[in-house]
Amino acid sequence: MKIVRDLGRSHAWTLHEGRLGDGRRVFVKRGADFTAEAAGLRWLAEAGAVAVPEVIEVREDTLVLEWIETGRPTAEAAERFGRELAALHAFGAESFGAPWPGTIAELPMDNSPAPTWPEFYVTRRVLPFVRLARDRGRLSALDVELLEEACERVPEVCGPAEPPSRIHGDLWNGNLLWTGERVVLIDPAAHGGHRETDLAMLSLFGAPHLGTILGAYREAAPLADGWRQRIPLHQLHPLAVHVCLFGEAYRSSLLSAARDVLAL
């Protein structure tokens, strides 16, 4: 493989365009352990529901992926993606968690299974990053107390129990590649989780044709009553991660989400 163009940096790694010996273009990431990302992409591909880039090679500190040519976001692609996302979730998972150690950005993430989704979400997703943010000096003791109170409420306010869904786990707009005909998903933090988590992540930072995506999803897989009110609950984790990574800019949003959970 030959690197033909540097594409900049993302978090702790560098991005490149490469060429294989047979002339194929590939996307190359270097500078970190990409084992979890590769495992997540392959696991999502198993469902045969959503488009993900082929993992061509993963070794040491390098990940080589199929090159995806992007295009303009369209309503047709958004509608298709909503249906495909519903099919991915419906494919399911063996448990809440995943059989490999997880990562999100450059942070490690515990994927060990838990018997219920509330327990998994609180103990594997929210509290570890709340405590990391505290240890980095980005949350006060009072902030942590508020977030712990919100976590105590999760089992009561998370809605009807559902079996584990196969979810992307970091489904913000930057991880959606629009090809014109469909959406290709990249950079997963994939695991067995709650399907509302992916929808809440899409809502957190917005996405082109979001209403169309959600409408098509709900036609294919209706959501339990109150799902919109539960969006802040599912945003506790990504907001806590953002506080760990980027600091004060996301603190107020995280605390606001915690208050919304306490008000449910």
Short mmCIF file of C-alpha atoms in Angstrom, two decimals:
data_model
loop_
_atom_site.label_atom_id
_atom_site.label_comp_id
_atom_site.label_asym_id
_atom_site.label_seq_id
_atom_site.Cartn_x
_atom_site.Cartn_y
_atom_site.Cartn_z
CA MET A 1 0.00 0.00 0.00
CA LYS A 2 1.19 3.50 -0.87
CA ILE A 3 0.12 6.71 0.90
CA VAL A 4 -0.73 9.27 -1.78
CA ARG A 5 -2.24 12.12 0.24
CA ASP A 6 -2.39 13.32 3.85
CA LEU A 7 -5.89 14.27 5.03
CA GLY A 8 -5.07 15.84 8.39
CA ARG A 9 -5.56 14.67 11.96
CA SER A 10 -8.44 13.50 14.14
CA HIS A 11 -7.95 13.10 17.88
CA ALA A 12 -4.67 11.22 18.36
CA TRP A 13 -4.29 9.81 14.85
CA THR A 14 -3.50 10.89 11.30
CA LEU A 15 -5.69 10.38 8.23
CA HIS A 16 -4.53 9.50 4.73
CA GLU A 17 -5.60 8.45 1.26
CA GLY A 18 -3.78 5.35 0.07
CA ARG A 19 -3.54 3.11 -2.97
CA LEU A 20 -3.40 -0.65 -2.93
CA GLY A 21 -1.29 -2.64 -5.35
CA ASP A 22 -4.37 -3.28 -7.50
CA GLY A 23 -5.04 0.46 -7.79
CA ARG A 24 -7.92 0.68 -5.33
CA ARG A 25 -8.21 3.86 -3.25
CA VAL A 26 -8.32 3.29 0.50
CA PHE A 27 -8.78 5.37 3.63
CA VAL A 28 -5.98 4.96 6.16
CA LYS A 29 -5.84 5.87 9.85
CA ARG A 30 -2.54 5.72 11.74
CA GLY A 31 -1.39 6.33 15.27
CA ALA A 32 -3.71 4.40 17.61
CA ASP A 33 -5.12 0.96 18.39
CA PHE A 34 -8.06 0.56 16.01
CA THR A 35 -9.02 -2.97 17.07
CA ALA A 36 -12.36 -1.89 18.56
CA GLU A 37 -13.28 0.23 15.54
CA ALA A 38 -12.54 -2.64 13.14
CA ALA A 39 -14.48 -5.11 15.30
CA GLY A 40 -17.42 -2.72 15.46
CA LEU A 41 -17.51 -2.18 11.69
CA ARG A 42 -17.44 -5.90 11.02
CA TRP A 43 -20.12 -6.52 13.66
CA LEU A 44 -22.40 -3.91 12.15
CA ALA A 45 -21.81 -5.38 8.69
CA GLU A 46 -22.93 -8.82 9.94
CA ALA A 47 -26.48 -7.51 10.19
CA GLY A 48 -26.61 -6.78 6.45
CA ALA A 49 -28.77 -3.75 7.19
CA VAL A 50 -26.63 -0.59 7.02
CA ALA A 51 -23.71 0.34 4.79
CA VAL A 52 -20.26 0.42 6.42
CA PRO A 53 -16.84 0.52 4.77
CA GLU A 54 -15.06 -2.79 4.33
CA VAL A 55 -12.22 -3.35 6.78
CA ILE A 56 -9.29 -4.23 4.51
CA GLU A 57 -6.59 -4.44 7.16
CA VAL A 58 -6.07 -3.68 10.83
CA ARG A 59 -2.63 -4.09 12.40
CA GLU A 60 -0.68 -2.46 15.20
CA ASP A 61 -1.41 1.27 14.78
CA THR A 62 -2.95 1.24 11.28
CA LEU A 63 -6.48 0.75 9.95
CA VAL A 64 -7.15 0.46 6.22
CA LEU A 65 -10.73 0.89 5.03
CA GLU A 66 -12.59 0.91 1.75
CA TRP A 67 -12.67 4.42 0.27
CA ILE A 68 -16.15 5.97 0.30
CA GLU A 69 -16.92 8.61 -2.32
CA THR A 70 -19.27 11.15 -0.74
CA GLY A 71 -22.03 13.18 -2.33
CA ARG A 72 -24.89 15.48 -1.45
CA PRO A 73 -27.31 14.54 1.35
CA THR A 74 -30.73 13.78 -0.13
CA ALA A 75 -34.16 13.13 1.34
CA GLU A 76 -34.26 9.80 -0.48
CA ALA A 77 -31.02 8.66 1.14
CA ALA A 78 -32.28 9.87 4.52
CA GLU A 79 -35.49 7.87 4.21
CA ARG A 80 -33.54 4.78 3.21
CA PHE A 81 -31.17 5.28 6.14
CA GLY A 82 -34.05 5.53 8.61
CA ARG A 83 -35.35 2.14 7.46
CA GLU A 84 -31.87 0.62 7.44
CA LEU A 85 -31.12 1.86 10.94
CA ALA A 86 -34.35 0.28 12.18
CA ALA A 87 -33.30 -3.02 10.57
CA LEU A 88 -29.86 -2.82 12.19
CA HIS A 89 -31.38 -2.31 15.62
CA ALA A 90 -33.87 -5.12 15.07
CA PHE A 91 -31.04 -7.54 14.19
CA GLY A 92 -30.20 -7.43 17.87
CA ALA A 93 -27.24 -8.41 20.02
CA GLU A 94 -26.48 -11.22 22.44
CA SER A 95 -26.27 -8.89 25.42
CA PHE A 96 -25.94 -5.31 26.53
CA GLY A 97 -22.26 -4.81 25.77
CA ALA A 98 -19.85 -6.31 23.25
CA PRO A 99 -17.22 -9.09 23.21
CA TRP A 100 -14.30 -6.68 22.75
CA PRO A 101 -12.93 -3.75 24.80
CA GLY A 102 -14.47 -0.55 23.48
CA THR A 103 -13.18 2.89 22.62
CA ILE A 104 -14.77 6.24 21.86
CA ALA A 105 -12.43 8.81 20.36
CA GLU A 106 -9.17 8.05 22.18
CA LEU A 107 -10.88 7.03 25.44
CA PRO A 108 -11.30 3.40 26.56
CA MET A 109 -14.81 2.16 27.16
CA ASP A 110 -16.00 -0.85 29.16
CA ASN A 111 -18.06 -3.21 26.99
CA SER A 112 -18.42 -6.01 29.52
CA PRO A 113 -22.01 -7.28 29.57
CA ALA A 114 -24.63 -6.26 32.12
CA PRO A 115 -27.98 -7.99 32.77
CA THR A 116 -30.11 -4.91 32.11
CA TRP A 117 -29.76 -1.84 29.96
CA PRO A 118 -30.06 0.68 32.84
CA GLU A 119 -27.23 -1.07 34.70
CA PHE A 120 -25.09 -1.19 31.55
CA TYR A 121 -25.73 2.44 30.68
CA VAL A 122 -25.07 3.82 34.14
CA THR A 123 -22.06 1.70 35.09
CA ARG A 124 -20.37 1.27 31.69
CA ARG A 125 -21.25 4.48 29.89
CA VAL A 126 -22.19 7.44 32.09
CA LEU A 127 -20.46 7.20 35.47
CA PRO A 128 -16.97 6.23 34.19
CA PHE A 129 -16.83 9.40 32.07
CA VAL A 130 -18.37 11.57 34.78
CA ARG A 131 -15.61 10.45 37.13
CA LEU A 132 -12.94 10.90 34.47
CA ALA A 133 -14.19 14.46 33.87
CA ARG A 134 -14.04 15.08 37.62
CA ASP A 135 -10.51 13.72 37.79
CA ARG A 136 -9.50 16.02 34.94
CA GLY A 137 -10.89 18.99 36.86
CA ARG A 138 -13.78 19.57 34.46
CA LEU A 139 -16.63 18.76 36.84
CA SER A 140 -17.04 19.86 40.45
CA ALA A 141 -18.16 17.68 43.36
CA LEU A 142 -21.62 19.29 43.12
CA ASP A 143 -21.76 18.52 39.38
CA VAL A 144 -20.94 14.89 40.07
CA GLU A 145 -23.59 14.71 42.78
CA LEU A 146 -26.24 15.98 40.34
CA LEU A 147 -25.18 13.47 37.68
CA GLU A 148 -25.18 10.59 40.16
CA GLU A 149 -28.74 11.55 41.18
CA ALA A 150 -29.77 11.48 37.52
CA CYS A 151 -28.17 8.05 37.12
CA GLU A 152 -30.16 6.74 40.09
CA ARG A 153 -33.32 7.74 38.21
CA VAL A 154 -32.44 5.90 34.99
CA PRO A 155 -34.14 2.56 35.86
CA GLU A 156 -37.37 4.39 36.72
CA VAL A 157 -37.57 6.69 33.68
CA CYS A 158 -35.96 4.75 30.81
CA GLY A 159 -39.24 3.45 29.41
CA PRO A 160 -40.37 -0.12 28.74
CA ALA A 161 -37.69 -2.81 28.80
CA GLU A 162 -36.42 -3.81 25.35
CA PRO A 163 -33.99 -6.54 24.24
CA PRO A 164 -30.47 -5.47 23.26
CA SER A 165 -30.32 -3.65 19.93
CA ARG A 166 -27.28 -3.69 17.65
CA ILE A 167 -26.33 -0.01 17.75
CA HIS A 168 -23.63 2.19 16.26
CA GLY A 169 -23.02 3.87 19.60
CA ASP A 170 -21.55 7.18 18.34
CA LEU A 171 -24.08 8.14 15.70
CA TRP A 172 -23.47 11.87 15.27
CA ASN A 173 -23.58 13.57 11.89
CA GLY A 174 -19.80 13.44 11.44
CA ASN A 175 -19.99 9.65 11.36
CA LEU A 176 -22.53 9.64 8.51
CA LEU A 177 -21.08 9.67 4.99
CA TRP A 178 -23.68 10.61 2.39
CA THR A 179 -23.07 9.02 -1.00
CA GLY A 180 -26.12 10.40 -2.76
CA GLU A 181 -27.92 7.06 -2.73
CA ARG A 182 -27.49 6.05 0.90
CA VAL A 183 -25.69 6.74 4.17
CA VAL A 184 -22.47 4.90 5.08
CA LEU A 185 -21.62 4.66 8.78
CA ILE A 186 -18.06 5.12 10.06
CA ASP A 187 -16.22 5.33 13.41
CA PRO A 188 -18.59 3.20 15.50
CA ALA A 189 -18.54 2.60 19.23
CA ALA A 190 -20.73 -0.41 18.45
CA HIS A 191 -22.33 -2.58 21.11
CA GLY A 192 -25.57 -4.12 22.24
CA GLY A 193 -27.51 -1.21 23.67
CA HIS A 194 -30.78 0.69 23.56
CA ARG A 195 -31.98 1.80 20.15
CA GLU A 196 -33.06 5.20 21.46
CA THR A 197 -29.36 5.90 22.14
CA ASP A 198 -28.55 6.11 18.42
CA LEU A 199 -31.55 8.35 17.76
CA ALA A 200 -30.62 10.66 20.65
CA MET A 201 -27.07 10.96 19.34
CA LEU A 202 -28.39 11.93 15.90
CA SER A 203 -30.50 14.59 17.59
CA LEU A 204 -27.67 15.96 19.74
CA PHE A 205 -25.74 17.68 16.96
CA GLY A 206 -28.30 17.47 14.17
CA ALA A 207 -28.08 15.85 10.74
CA PRO A 208 -29.33 16.63 7.24
CA HIS A 209 -32.95 15.57 6.77
CA LEU A 210 -33.17 14.46 10.41
CA GLY A 211 -36.96 14.60 10.40
CA THR A 212 -37.05 12.30 7.39
CA ILE A 213 -34.64 9.84 9.02
CA LEU A 214 -36.69 9.70 12.22
CA GLY A 215 -39.98 9.49 10.35
CA ALA A 216 -38.81 6.54 8.24
CA TYR A 217 -37.37 4.86 11.32
CA ARG A 218 -40.60 5.18 13.27
CA GLU A 219 -42.63 3.80 10.36
CA ALA A 220 -40.39 0.75 10.26
CA ALA A 221 -39.99 0.35 14.02
CA PRO A 222 -42.39 2.36 16.22
CA LEU A 223 -40.90 3.76 19.41
CA ALA A 224 -42.34 3.53 22.90
CA ASP A 225 -44.36 6.50 24.17
CA GLY A 226 -42.21 9.22 25.69
CA TRP A 227 -39.14 8.60 23.54
CA ARG A 228 -38.69 12.30 22.79
CA GLN A 229 -38.72 13.17 26.50
CA ARG A 230 -36.06 10.49 27.10
CA ILE A 231 -33.60 12.02 24.61
CA PRO A 232 -31.63 13.87 27.35
CA LEU A 233 -31.22 10.59 29.25
CA HIS A 234 -29.50 9.01 26.25
CA GLN A 235 -27.39 12.12 25.74
CA LEU A 236 -25.77 11.90 29.19
CA HIS A 237 -23.07 9.58 27.89
CA PRO A 238 -21.96 11.49 24.77
CA LEU A 239 -22.05 14.79 26.65
CA ALA A 240 -19.93 13.34 29.46
CA VAL A 241 -17.45 12.09 26.86
CA HIS A 242 -17.33 15.56 25.32
CA VAL A 243 -16.63 17.13 28.71
CA CYS A 244 -13.74 14.68 29.14
CA LEU A 245 -12.35 15.50 25.70
CA PHE A 246 -13.14 19.19 25.27
CA GLY A 247 -13.89 20.56 28.72
CA GLU A 248 -16.06 23.47 29.84
CA ALA A 249 -17.83 24.01 26.51
CA TYR A 250 -20.05 20.96 27.13
CA ARG A 251 -20.43 21.10 30.91
CA SER A 252 -23.63 23.17 30.94
CA SER A 253 -25.27 20.91 28.34
CA LEU A 254 -24.40 17.84 30.41
CA LEU A 255 -25.82 19.33 33.60
CA SER A 256 -28.93 20.48 31.76
CA ALA A 257 -29.50 16.94 30.48
CA ALA A 258 -29.14 15.63 34.04
CA ARG A 259 -31.77 18.07 35.26
CA ASP A 260 -34.09 16.99 32.44
CA VAL A 261 -33.70 13.37 33.54
CA LEU A 262 -34.55 14.28 37.13
CA ALA A 263 -37.67 16.06 35.85
CA LEU A 264 -39.00 13.00 33.97
#
